[in-house]
Every structure is written in structure tokens, then in C-alpha cells.
Amino acid sequence: MTLVTRLLAAVLLVLVFGTGEELDRSLRGRAMPFVRDEVYDFVAWEVDALWGKLTQDLLGVQPYLDPETGETVFKNYLTTLAQVQSLDAQIDQIYADPAITDPASASAPLVERRDDLRAQLEADQPLAEAILEDQVSAVLAEEGFGLWGQVLPPVSMHMTALPTLLIVSPRDRIEMAVQIELNPIPVERRAQIESDIDAALDVSSIIEPLGGLSLYPSMIVETSSLAQAVEITAHEWSHLYLMAGPLGLEYAAAPETRIINETVATYFGRAIALRVLPRYYPGQPLPVYPSYLNPVETVPDEVTGFDYYATMNETRVHVDALLADGKVDEAEAYMEAQRQVFVAHGYAIRKLNQAYFAFHGGYQGGPGAGGTDPIGPAVEELLALSPDLHTWLDTMRDITTRGELLAALDEARAAAGITVSPTPTPTALPAAAPH
């Protein structure tokens, strides 16, 4: 793909998605002074990413690699990335240890090794990304997304340090009232910003890391997990594909549209990962995803019996009930108590509040933060009833509301000879998170 093509695609995304401003501009405007110096510079990132892609297009050897060599190159890249991340963690531990009086000297050998490996990563990254793009593209073409031998839009991704996302919700309900992309900032800085915003605006806020963003090329988190790299690449590609229909074009028009869009992308990314891995990486363990249709796969911890997904779902349902009754303080106390339960069982949830559920409830890939919202179960069942991924995704890109989604599910059930009572459309449910 040429640089001109990439630039046109990037411009189209900006025109469609706009500047990302929320409908509640007054609240956004009041929150902005707390983070103005941390707002992420997407223009600078886009220029750098496009230059890297152009270099690979002009000079890359990826088209000449056989599948076995490509598999080895990409796995080696992920192994090096895992080593870099391990060294970063060790360096962080040294700086956090009060017994070490000179952390710079103590960590110097690790820093030198990390920097050498990071330089190797930067040299290998364009080729590694091109290999993964080609593998995902081949599977997409097999699934019917190719046109005259070309997947549209072409798969393009770039592993990078992603922005963090500030989410602001009112305290008396769960709603993504504000979202602002920020620089990658350390946890202590995130906690201070949240505290300042909550105190000044009487809201619930949280700053969370992102796994991907569907710019062009798509921003993909640096991950040493093969399955996650494939899944997020396909997830972000599906957002671009959905832009050909109402579900993509109206992404920011209503909270429920966002939730449907993100949930569809979640299931699509998983489906492609489960096709790419056995084809290109035979012997690689396949991920087991949570499910509404097969809850038996949501296995509690075999040692403690703790079920993360069931407990998170129970927490969300109870919080919704408390907030509906106007018991805001009680809901917040309950969320903090539940957070401590999760932490005690090994889940390092830093903050559990209304903003947390507004963000995580937008990705309904199984029981959890979505609570009783029917979107996740309906999307998963429609996928199961569809003849193939292409048919399902084309069906989904015309659906923008819960009512349309549940009607489509009723039609699919009827066509399959399944008789169930129609599911009523809820009237008050959470806002979604961004991709």
C-alpha cells in the first residue's frame, strides 16, 4: 500500500470520527484544565507511524518470506519484546526498593541490556508488523473480506506505547460523560489527576491504559502475547470495516451504539485470533475466552474457587440497583469493598468506581462489567447463529440500537427454528468505552 493511500485513510478517519469531543462539552471543558498538558499528540504519532510503514513498503523483504520463516521472525520479535518488558519490570523494582541508595548504578547493567534489545526491536519491528498484517489479511480474505484479492480496508497496524484514557462519569449513574486521550503517564500521576478532578467536580473519574485505537495504521499495544497481538489487530481492523455502515459511522452518536460497536469488535478479534493461530502457529495454545452461551468455560480459580467474571457481574448488577435507588454513597462504599475482594484474589484493580464500569462495561465479551445489559449475549448468539463471520459482521454494521439488535436476534432464532420469549429492551443502561 502506498503512503498516499495511508494518508487518505488517516484523513478519512479524522473526518468521520471528528475531534473526539463529547456531547457534554461543559463537563469536558471543566475537566480539561486538569489534563491539558497531558493530552496526547496524535498528529506526531501518525507522521512517525506512516513513515515507518512507507519504509517497509519500499524496502521490506516480507513479501519474499515463506510462511515458516515469517512465523519464526514474528515469534522471535515477541520473545525479544518479552525480555525488554521483563528488564523494565526489574528496573522499576530497583527504583522502588528503599534499601537501594543508588538505583541508577544498581540498574545500570539492566538498562544497558534493555537499551540494546530495544534498539534491536526498533530495527525488527517493521518486518514483524508486516508479517502479522499479512497473516491476518490472508485469514480475512478466506473469510470473505477480500475484493479482487485485496482485503478492504487493508490491514495496517503499529505496535506502540498507547495513550491512557481519562473517563469521567457522574456519581449518580454509570455513564461515559467525558473521555480524553492522554499521554502514557505513571500511575501516581494518574491517581493525582483523578483525585483532583473528583474533588473539584464531584464526579467519578479514572485513567485507564488502552489496548488499541483504530487510527491508520491502527495503534496496537506492545504485547509479547501472540494471541493478544492477533486479536487486537483484528479488533481494530473491524472498527474500520464497520465504518462502511451505520454502526461505524454513528459510533459516537449514542452510548448503546458504542457498546454494540465495541462488543462486535471484541468477538470479531477473538474469532480471527482462533483462526490465525492454528494456521500460522500450530502448537501454540489457543486462548479460552469468557462466554455468555457457554458459561462452563468461565472456570473459577481451581485453588480458591473465586470466579472473577461472575463476581464482577454480580458487583455491577448490585451497583446499578443501588444507584437506581439514589444510594450513591452506599454504592461507592460497596465498590471499594468489592475492589478489595478482587485484590485479595490476585486481581490488581486499582480503582473500582462508576467510571470504571462506564469504560469496561463497553466491552461485553462475556459476563462481567456489563451487568444485565443484553448487548453482549445478543451479539454472541447472533454470531453463533450466523453462517460465517462475513455475514455476521455485515449484519451487525447496520445495527445501532438495542432494539434493532434484539429484533435481529429474534429473526435469527426464528430462521433457526429456535422458540424463545423476546427479550424486552432495557431503558437505562451503561455508556460504552472507546476502542
XYZ file of C-alpha atoms in Angstrom:
435
model
C 0.000 0.000 0.000
C 1.351 3.431 -0.890
C 1.930 6.300 1.504
C -0.741 8.294 -0.336
C -3.286 5.549 0.369
C -2.368 5.523 4.034
C -2.602 9.306 4.286
C -6.023 9.355 2.627
C -7.245 6.667 5.008
C -5.927 8.613 8.009
C -7.632 11.807 6.831
C -10.899 9.902 6.308
C -10.768 8.620 9.883
C -10.318 12.136 11.235
C -13.224 13.403 9.151
C -15.514 10.586 10.289
C -14.596 10.493 13.956
C -14.019 14.235 14.301
C -12.045 15.581 17.189
C -13.493 13.196 19.745
C -15.370 15.864 21.681
C -18.200 14.598 23.836
C -21.755 15.868 23.823
C -21.311 17.139 27.370
C -18.867 19.886 26.399
C -19.342 21.806 29.625
C -18.153 18.932 31.780
C -15.344 18.194 29.343
C -14.336 21.830 29.457
C -14.250 21.780 33.249
C -12.143 18.611 33.257
C -9.695 19.772 30.587
C -7.626 22.159 32.767
C -6.568 19.202 34.922
C -5.065 17.341 31.954
C -4.325 19.984 29.331
C -0.565 19.400 29.483
C -1.033 15.631 29.100
C -3.305 15.498 26.026
C -1.944 13.015 23.507
C -0.449 14.305 20.231
C -1.974 12.053 17.567
C -0.568 14.077 14.670
C 3.051 13.449 15.678
C 2.328 9.766 16.193
C 0.622 9.448 12.803
C 3.536 11.043 10.945
C 6.040 8.714 12.609
C 3.905 5.597 12.042
C 3.243 6.400 8.378
C 6.952 6.949 7.753
C 7.721 3.532 9.221
C 5.082 1.907 7.041
C 6.399 3.654 3.932
C 9.912 2.377 4.665
C 8.620 -1.173 4.961
C 6.554 -0.828 1.757
C 9.578 0.348 -0.230
C 12.383 -1.709 1.276
C 10.721 -4.601 3.093
C 11.518 -8.250 2.416
C 8.282 -9.588 3.899
C 6.674 -10.439 0.515
C 9.591 -12.805 -0.174
C 9.404 -14.748 3.096
C 7.897 -18.229 3.234
C 5.264 -18.834 5.975
C 7.649 -20.810 8.208
C 10.266 -18.046 8.162
C 7.600 -15.445 8.836
C 6.369 -17.423 11.836
C 9.900 -17.616 13.246
C 10.619 -13.907 12.698
C 7.451 -12.774 14.440
C 7.833 -15.174 17.375
C 11.433 -14.028 17.835
C 10.242 -10.423 17.856
C 7.736 -11.202 20.621
C 10.427 -13.044 22.595
C 12.695 -10.000 22.448
C 9.798 -7.763 23.469
C 9.112 -10.018 26.471
C 12.764 -9.687 27.505
C 12.557 -5.884 27.277
C 9.396 -5.825 29.377
C 10.975 -8.112 31.973
C 14.027 -5.863 32.230
C 11.773 -2.797 32.581
C 9.993 -4.510 35.485
C 13.292 -5.342 37.183
C 14.495 -1.754 36.789
C 11.232 -0.459 38.267
C 11.675 -2.761 41.265
C 15.172 -1.429 41.890
C 13.949 2.166 41.879
C 11.064 1.239 44.205
C 13.315 -0.528 46.735
C 14.083 1.870 49.634
C 17.071 -0.267 50.616
C 18.877 0.611 47.370
C 20.535 4.008 47.837
C 21.907 4.336 44.294
C 19.311 2.821 41.937
C 20.980 4.305 38.848
C 24.196 2.363 39.492
C 22.356 -0.754 40.621
C 20.244 -0.850 37.496
C 22.938 0.232 35.010
C 23.676 -3.267 33.605
C 19.965 -3.913 33.174
C 19.436 -0.551 31.492
C 22.291 -1.203 29.064
C 20.899 -4.631 28.174
C 17.371 -3.238 27.807
C 18.519 -0.423 25.538
C 20.401 -2.873 23.301
C 17.327 -5.070 22.995
C 15.095 -2.043 22.399
C 17.325 -0.969 19.507
C 17.028 -4.483 18.071
C 13.245 -4.298 18.435
C 13.042 -0.997 16.595
C 15.072 -2.432 13.721
C 12.950 -5.595 13.508
C 9.531 -4.006 14.116
C 8.566 -3.004 10.540
C 9.169 -6.523 9.235
C 7.458 -8.188 12.200
C 4.393 -5.990 11.784
C 4.241 -6.671 8.048
C 4.286 -10.410 8.735
C 1.385 -10.193 11.168
C -0.553 -7.920 8.794
C -0.117 -10.464 6.010
C -1.239 -13.364 8.199
C -4.365 -11.578 9.397
C -5.107 -10.422 5.848
C -4.905 -13.950 4.492
C -7.434 -15.202 7.045
C -9.718 -12.240 6.428
C -9.641 -12.971 2.694
C -10.567 -16.597 3.371
C -13.487 -15.376 5.467
C -14.856 -13.417 2.513
C -13.486 -9.944 3.230
C -11.302 -9.819 0.115
C -12.189 -7.969 -3.066
C -10.198 -8.933 -6.179
C -7.517 -10.348 -3.930
C -7.305 -7.308 -1.652
C -8.751 -7.019 1.854
C -10.530 -3.696 2.264
C -9.556 -1.762 4.204
C -6.009 -3.182 4.073
C -4.702 -4.422 7.409
C -2.199 -1.963 8.862
C -1.022 -1.877 12.481
C 1.801 -0.437 14.550
C 2.879 -1.599 17.994
C 3.473 1.389 20.213
C 3.093 2.875 23.661
C -0.593 3.750 23.682
C -2.313 6.745 25.222
C -4.098 6.437 28.508
C -7.756 7.433 28.658
C -9.432 9.721 31.158
C -13.052 8.687 31.728
C -15.402 10.870 33.755
C -18.806 9.649 34.934
C -21.427 11.316 37.098
C -21.561 9.803 40.567
C -25.285 9.070 40.499
C -25.170 6.877 37.378
C -22.766 4.959 35.180
C -22.121 6.999 32.045
C -19.102 7.901 29.971
C -19.742 11.643 30.089
C -16.163 12.600 29.170
C -13.280 10.789 27.534
C -9.918 12.389 26.830
C -6.850 10.595 25.447
C -3.738 11.407 27.461
C -0.046 10.618 27.254
C 1.192 7.387 28.831
C 1.616 8.641 32.399
C 2.747 6.807 35.561
C 0.189 5.519 37.998
C 0.983 8.057 40.708
C 0.286 10.907 38.279
C -2.960 9.242 37.180
C -4.099 8.890 40.770
C -3.395 12.568 41.498
C -5.320 13.767 38.429
C -8.295 11.571 39.347
C -8.289 12.831 42.913
C -8.169 16.465 41.802
C -10.984 16.046 39.267
C -13.223 14.118 41.659
C -12.799 16.689 44.412
C -13.289 19.725 42.181
C -16.166 18.462 40.005
C -17.912 15.964 42.331
C -17.661 13.208 39.735
C -16.211 9.737 39.376
C -13.088 9.507 37.225
C -10.455 7.002 36.239
C -7.482 6.971 33.867
C -7.012 3.594 32.211
C -4.463 2.217 29.732
C -5.710 1.326 26.251
C -5.025 -1.809 24.233
C -5.586 -0.347 20.792
C -7.018 2.513 18.747
C -8.329 2.297 15.199
C -6.323 5.053 13.575
C -4.495 4.187 10.361
C -2.300 2.327 10.905
C -4.063 1.029 13.989
C -2.322 1.629 17.297
C -1.619 -1.716 18.982
C -0.268 -2.081 22.488
C 3.188 -3.584 22.787
C 2.386 -7.127 23.866
C 4.502 -10.249 23.961
C 1.332 -12.367 23.753
C 0.896 -13.766 20.253
C -2.833 -14.306 20.711
C -3.350 -10.775 22.018
C -1.359 -9.225 19.166
C -3.512 -11.013 16.583
C -6.754 -10.346 18.460
C -6.199 -6.602 18.856
C -5.045 -6.230 15.244
C -8.269 -7.850 14.019
C -10.347 -5.948 16.602
C -9.105 -2.591 15.349
C -9.449 -3.622 11.691
C -13.112 -4.451 12.280
C -13.733 -0.882 13.506
C -12.533 0.389 10.137
C -14.670 -2.138 8.273
C -17.732 -1.114 10.277
C -17.300 2.475 9.089
C -18.981 1.392 5.832
C -22.275 1.133 7.731
C -24.309 2.943 10.382
C -22.684 1.117 13.311
C -19.319 2.638 12.448
C -20.455 5.994 11.146
C -22.677 6.608 14.174
C -20.153 5.266 16.699
C -20.273 8.364 18.900
C -23.952 9.198 18.329
C -25.326 7.232 21.280
C -23.901 5.219 24.193
C -25.617 1.990 23.101
C -24.156 2.304 19.596
C -20.669 2.478 21.060
C -21.287 -0.590 23.196
C -22.569 -2.599 20.229
C -19.617 -1.494 18.099
C -17.008 -2.375 20.723
C -18.669 -5.670 21.579
C -18.808 -6.684 17.923
C -15.116 -5.813 17.546
C -14.321 -7.851 20.661
C -15.940 -11.002 19.292
C -14.505 -10.454 15.827
C -10.957 -10.072 17.143
C -11.285 -13.288 19.107
C -12.692 -15.179 16.123
C -9.805 -14.139 13.871
C -7.226 -14.999 16.542
C -8.708 -18.501 16.806
C -8.212 -18.870 13.034
C -4.774 -17.266 12.650
C -3.040 -19.135 15.463
C -3.664 -22.737 14.363
C -2.883 -21.862 10.742
C 0.400 -19.999 11.226
C 1.473 -21.053 14.708
C 0.491 -24.733 15.092
C 1.089 -25.977 18.602
C 0.522 -22.529 20.080
C -2.043 -22.821 22.918
C -5.354 -21.270 21.932
C -6.876 -18.707 24.304
C -10.078 -19.582 26.165
C -12.439 -16.628 26.213
C -15.346 -15.961 28.584
C -18.764 -16.652 27.125
C -22.438 -15.984 27.748
C -23.501 -19.049 25.769
C -21.016 -21.430 27.385
C -20.548 -20.199 30.951
C -18.957 -23.511 31.885
C -15.834 -22.118 30.188
C -15.729 -19.365 32.804
C -13.949 -21.599 35.288
C -13.414 -20.359 38.852
C -9.894 -20.353 40.208
C -9.132 -24.012 40.841
C -7.391 -23.230 44.117
C -9.655 -20.607 45.709
C -12.903 -21.204 43.812
C -13.079 -17.466 43.050
C -14.895 -16.655 39.780
C -13.734 -13.262 38.531
C -16.375 -12.885 35.823
C -19.327 -13.935 37.970
C -18.177 -11.715 40.832
C -17.680 -8.703 38.568
C -21.107 -9.257 37.032
C -22.703 -9.509 40.490
C -20.910 -6.315 41.535
C -22.152 -4.366 38.531
C -25.743 -5.537 38.957
C -25.773 -4.537 42.621
C -24.174 -1.146 41.908
C -26.811 -0.415 39.243
C -29.542 -1.230 41.758
C -28.059 0.994 44.466
C -27.608 3.934 42.088
C -31.152 3.500 40.766
C -32.341 3.908 44.369
C -30.253 7.047 44.812
C -27.838 5.364 47.261
C -24.667 6.853 45.826
C -22.517 6.732 48.963
C -23.575 3.156 49.660
C -22.755 2.157 46.084
C -19.301 3.702 46.310
C -18.575 2.002 49.622
C -19.714 -1.303 48.157
C -17.474 -0.902 45.102
C -14.446 -0.231 47.289
C -15.222 -3.294 49.418
C -15.557 -5.408 46.267
C -12.319 -3.998 44.898
C -10.541 -5.261 47.967
C -12.064 -8.695 47.380
C -10.669 -8.744 43.846
C -7.245 -7.613 45.050
C -7.226 -10.302 47.728
C -7.707 -12.887 44.983
C -4.854 -11.580 42.851
C -6.672 -9.102 40.580
C -4.840 -5.784 40.911
C -7.776 -3.458 40.294
C -6.518 -0.042 41.301
C -9.884 1.674 41.370
C -13.460 0.376 41.092
C -15.994 3.136 40.593
C -18.687 4.440 38.241
C -16.105 5.499 35.650
C -14.515 2.037 35.749
C -17.825 0.415 34.839
C -18.551 3.061 32.187
C -15.291 2.097 30.499
C -15.109 -1.663 30.970
C -18.851 -2.163 30.559
C -18.458 -1.121 26.934
C -16.638 -4.343 26.031
C -19.172 -7.083 26.622
C -17.305 -10.214 25.644
C -18.699 -12.297 28.489
C -20.242 -11.948 31.940
C -18.644 -9.117 33.884
C -18.691 -5.331 33.908
C -21.701 -5.136 31.572
C -24.101 -6.437 34.217
C -27.603 -7.117 32.885
C -27.121 -5.319 29.563
C -28.377 -7.706 26.830
C -25.971 -6.432 24.162
C -23.142 -8.877 24.865
C -25.322 -12.016 24.991
C -27.246 -10.942 21.872
C -24.102 -10.233 19.831
C -22.562 -13.564 20.812
C -25.722 -15.514 19.999
C -26.120 -13.781 16.635
C -22.548 -14.800 15.816
C -23.316 -18.391 16.759
C -26.437 -18.386 14.557
C -24.700 -16.793 11.546
C -23.368 -18.983 8.722
C -19.989 -17.228 8.717
C -18.079 -14.239 10.064
C -18.633 -12.129 6.957
C -22.409 -12.494 7.073
C -22.463 -11.733 10.777
C -20.295 -8.607 10.506
C -22.314 -7.288 7.568
C -25.484 -7.831 9.596
C -24.046 -6.081 12.623
C -22.863 -2.963 10.805
C -26.467 -1.962 10.104
C -27.486 -2.226 13.795
C -27.120 0.804 16.087
C -29.635 0.291 18.925
C -30.543 -2.381 21.445
C -34.000 -2.620 19.920
C -32.577 -3.337 16.457
C -30.123 -5.826 17.907
C -32.772 -7.787 19.799
C -35.089 -7.743 16.766
C -32.286 -9.160 14.603
C -31.698 -11.859 17.192
C -35.390 -12.791 17.214
C -35.295 -13.085 13.409
C -32.180 -15.264 13.516
C -33.717 -17.510 16.147
C -36.904 -17.855 14.105
C -34.893 -18.752 10.993
C -33.077 -21.417 13.018
C -36.315 -22.765 14.468
C -35.499 -21.603 17.987
C -38.505 -20.515 20.032
C -37.917 -18.219 22.999
C -39.688 -15.252 24.524
C -38.499 -11.938 23.018
C -36.142 -10.018 25.268
C -37.504 -6.601 26.305
C -35.291 -3.631 25.551
C -33.890 -2.046 28.755
C -34.318 1.689 29.148
C -31.385 2.646 31.359
C -28.034 1.006 30.724
C -24.351 1.990 30.698
C -22.404 4.095 28.270
C -19.655 2.384 26.341
C -15.915 2.624 26.272
C -13.832 3.683 23.268
C -11.850 1.205 21.220
